[in-house]
Coordinates of C-alpha atoms in Angstrom, one line a residue:
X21 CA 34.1 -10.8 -2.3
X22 CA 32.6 -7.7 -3.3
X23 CA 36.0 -6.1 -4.0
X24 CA 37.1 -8.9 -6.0
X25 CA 33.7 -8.2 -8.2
X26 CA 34.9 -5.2 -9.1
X27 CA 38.4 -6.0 -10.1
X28 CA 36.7 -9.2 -12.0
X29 CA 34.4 -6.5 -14.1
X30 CA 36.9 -4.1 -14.1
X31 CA 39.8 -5.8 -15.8
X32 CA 37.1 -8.1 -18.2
X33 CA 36.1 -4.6 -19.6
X34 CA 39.8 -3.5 -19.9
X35 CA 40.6 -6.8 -21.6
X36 CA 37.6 -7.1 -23.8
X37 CA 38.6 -3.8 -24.8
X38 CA 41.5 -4.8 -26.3
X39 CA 40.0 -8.0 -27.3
X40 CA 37.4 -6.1 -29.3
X41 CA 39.7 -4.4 -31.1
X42 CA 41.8 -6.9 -32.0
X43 CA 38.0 -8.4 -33.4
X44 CA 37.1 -5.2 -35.1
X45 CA 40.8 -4.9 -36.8
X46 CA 40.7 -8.8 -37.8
X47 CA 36.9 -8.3 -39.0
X48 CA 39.0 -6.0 -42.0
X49 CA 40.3 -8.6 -43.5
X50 CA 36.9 -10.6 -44.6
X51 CA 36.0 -8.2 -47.1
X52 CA 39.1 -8.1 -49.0
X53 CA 39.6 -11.9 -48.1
X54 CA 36.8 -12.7 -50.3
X55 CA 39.3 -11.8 -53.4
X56 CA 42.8 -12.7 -51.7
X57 CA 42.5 -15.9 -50.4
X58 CA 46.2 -14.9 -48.5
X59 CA 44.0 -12.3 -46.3
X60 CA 41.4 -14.9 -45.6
X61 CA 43.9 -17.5 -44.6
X62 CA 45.3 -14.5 -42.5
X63 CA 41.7 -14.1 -41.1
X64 CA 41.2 -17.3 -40.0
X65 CA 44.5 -17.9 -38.7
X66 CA 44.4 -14.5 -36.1
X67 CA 40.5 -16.3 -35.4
X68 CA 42.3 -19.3 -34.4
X69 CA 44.7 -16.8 -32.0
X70 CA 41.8 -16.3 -29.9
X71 CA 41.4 -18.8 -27.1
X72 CA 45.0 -18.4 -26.9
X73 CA 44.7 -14.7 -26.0
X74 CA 42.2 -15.2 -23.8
X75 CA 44.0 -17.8 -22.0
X76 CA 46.8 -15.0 -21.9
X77 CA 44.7 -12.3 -20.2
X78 CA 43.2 -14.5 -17.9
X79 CA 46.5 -15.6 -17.0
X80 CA 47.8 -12.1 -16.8
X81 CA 44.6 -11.4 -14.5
X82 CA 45.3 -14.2 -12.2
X83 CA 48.5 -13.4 -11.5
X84 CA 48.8 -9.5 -11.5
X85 CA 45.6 -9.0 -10.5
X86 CA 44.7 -11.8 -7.9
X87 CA 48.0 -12.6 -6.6
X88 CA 48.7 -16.1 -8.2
X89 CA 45.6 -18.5 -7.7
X90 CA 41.8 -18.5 -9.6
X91 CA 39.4 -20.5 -9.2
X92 CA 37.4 -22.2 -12.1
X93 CA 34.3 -20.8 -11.4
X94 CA 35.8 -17.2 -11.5
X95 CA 38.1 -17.7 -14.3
X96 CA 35.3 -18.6 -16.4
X97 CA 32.7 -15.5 -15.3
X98 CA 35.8 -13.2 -16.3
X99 CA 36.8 -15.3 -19.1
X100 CA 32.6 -14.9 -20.6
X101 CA 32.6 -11.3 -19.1
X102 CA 35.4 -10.8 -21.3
X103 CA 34.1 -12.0 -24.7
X104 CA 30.7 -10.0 -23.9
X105 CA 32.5 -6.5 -23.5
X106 CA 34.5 -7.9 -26.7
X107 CA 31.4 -8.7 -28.1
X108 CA 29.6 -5.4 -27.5
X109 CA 32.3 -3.4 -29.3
X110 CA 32.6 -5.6 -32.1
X111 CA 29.4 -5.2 -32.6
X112 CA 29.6 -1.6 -33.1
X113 CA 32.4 -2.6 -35.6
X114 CA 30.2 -4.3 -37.4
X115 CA 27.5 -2.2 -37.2
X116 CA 29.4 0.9 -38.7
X117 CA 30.8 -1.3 -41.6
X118 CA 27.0 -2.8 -42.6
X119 CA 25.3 0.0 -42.3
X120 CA 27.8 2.6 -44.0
X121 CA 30.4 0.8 -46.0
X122 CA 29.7 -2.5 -47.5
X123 CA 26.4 -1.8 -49.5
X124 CA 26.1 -5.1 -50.9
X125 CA 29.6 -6.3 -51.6
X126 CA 29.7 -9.1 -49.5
X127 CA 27.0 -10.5 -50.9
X128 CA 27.7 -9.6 -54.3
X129 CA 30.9 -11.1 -54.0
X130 CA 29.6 -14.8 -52.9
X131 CA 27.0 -14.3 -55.4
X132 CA 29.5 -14.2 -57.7
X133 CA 31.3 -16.9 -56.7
X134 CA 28.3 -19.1 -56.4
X135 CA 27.5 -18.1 -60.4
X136 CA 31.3 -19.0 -61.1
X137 CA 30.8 -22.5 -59.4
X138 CA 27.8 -22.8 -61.5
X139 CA 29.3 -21.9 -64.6
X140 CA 32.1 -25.0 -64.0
X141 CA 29.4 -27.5 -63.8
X142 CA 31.2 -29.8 -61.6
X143 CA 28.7 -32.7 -60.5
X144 CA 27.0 -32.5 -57.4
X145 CA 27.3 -28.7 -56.8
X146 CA 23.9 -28.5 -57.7
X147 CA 22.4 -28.7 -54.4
X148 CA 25.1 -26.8 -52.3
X149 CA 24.8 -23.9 -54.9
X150 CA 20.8 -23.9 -54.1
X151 CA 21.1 -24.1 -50.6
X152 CA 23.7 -21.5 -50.6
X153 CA 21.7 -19.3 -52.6
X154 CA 18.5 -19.3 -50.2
X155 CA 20.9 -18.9 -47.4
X156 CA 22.0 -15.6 -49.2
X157 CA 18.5 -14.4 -49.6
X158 CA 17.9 -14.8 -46.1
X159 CA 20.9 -12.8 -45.3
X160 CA 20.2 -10.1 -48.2
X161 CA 16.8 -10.1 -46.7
X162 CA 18.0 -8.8 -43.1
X163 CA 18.9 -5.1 -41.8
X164 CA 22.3 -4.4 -40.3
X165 CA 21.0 -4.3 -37.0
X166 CA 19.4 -8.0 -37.2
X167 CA 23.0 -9.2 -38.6
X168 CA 24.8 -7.4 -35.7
X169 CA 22.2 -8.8 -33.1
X170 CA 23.0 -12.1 -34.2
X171 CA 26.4 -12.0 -34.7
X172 CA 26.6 -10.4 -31.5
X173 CA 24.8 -13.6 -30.0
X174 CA 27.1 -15.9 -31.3
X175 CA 30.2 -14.0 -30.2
X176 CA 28.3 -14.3 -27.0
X177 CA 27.4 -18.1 -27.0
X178 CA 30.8 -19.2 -28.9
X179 CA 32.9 -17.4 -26.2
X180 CA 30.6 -18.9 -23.1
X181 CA 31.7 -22.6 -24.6
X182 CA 35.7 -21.5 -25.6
X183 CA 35.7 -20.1 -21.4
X184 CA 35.1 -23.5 -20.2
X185 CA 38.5 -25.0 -21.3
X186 CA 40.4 -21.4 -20.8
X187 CA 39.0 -21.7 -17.6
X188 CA 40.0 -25.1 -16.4
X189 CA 43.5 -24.6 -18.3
X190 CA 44.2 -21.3 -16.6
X191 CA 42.6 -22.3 -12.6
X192 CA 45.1 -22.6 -10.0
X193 CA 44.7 -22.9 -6.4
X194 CA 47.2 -21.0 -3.8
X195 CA 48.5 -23.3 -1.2
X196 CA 47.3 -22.2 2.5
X197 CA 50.2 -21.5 4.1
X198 CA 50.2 -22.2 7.6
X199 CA 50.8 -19.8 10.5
X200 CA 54.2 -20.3 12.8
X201 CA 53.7 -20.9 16.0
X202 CA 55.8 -18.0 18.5
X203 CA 58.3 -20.1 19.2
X204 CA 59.4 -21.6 15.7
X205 CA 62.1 -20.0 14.0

């Protein structure tokens, strides 16, 4: 048990490595996806590529690492193990690009868009445009660190929920094979 613990938190870090970077490199594409819709449909589409790479690593775990078979219960502790590490590094992704590189311009940018909406007048927008706005202000109105935090706990929460059908898609049990008696052939 305790030696399949380690491989568990061993190979989740490996894998949330690379899942984290494939996060960070995706998160790219929102800033420049607020101007190109193509790189936000791009954005949303690798998103959507998630569960399906998890479901790939945990595969790949199951199989290299634990000879074939995986039970629910530890599919999904390395399947959430994995989105935390993933988690933790993109966090530090986003972190670096709030603090250092973005300096308004995301919210500039759906400011913007929000005053172009306005401008067209189109019926009913009236209230979404207001509601949008205050939900900008509270955004505007928090430090990198609180964005990270909670981005980093919704990572956290949205990757506990995706692990329960990874996991139950990816178990499989490894037949007992019975022992031969001496005299069988």
């Amino acid at each position: 048990m305790n030696e399949t613990r380690r491989y568990l938190n061993q190979y989740a870090m490996l894998l949330g490595t690379y899942m984290g970077v494939y996060w960070i490199a995706k998160f790219c594409l929102i800033p420049a996806g607020l101007t190109n819709t193509f790189l936000m449909l791009l954005f949303i589409g690798l998103t959507l590529c998630v569960p399906f790479m998890a479901y790939f690593y945990t595969k790949l775990y199951r199989d290299r690492v634990l000879g074939g078979g995986i039970g629910f219960t530890h599919a999904w502790l390395f399947i959430t193990s994995m989105f935390i590490y993933a988690s933790l590094l993109t966090a530090v992704g986003h972190y670096v690009y709030l603090e250092f590189m973005d300096n308004g311009y995301i919210i500039n940018t759906y400011n913007g868009m929000l005053n172009e909406l306005k401008a067209e007048q189109i019926p009913g927008t009236e209230e979404y445009i207001t509601q949008m706005r205050q939900g900008l202000e509270l955004l505007a109105g928090m430090s990198p660190i609180e964005l990270v935090v909670q981005q980093l706990s919704n990572n956290i929460f949205i990757g506990m929920l995706l692990a329960l059908p990874i996991a139950l898609a990816v178990r499989k049990n490894i037949p007992v094979q019975e022992e031969k008696k001496e005299g069988e052939a």
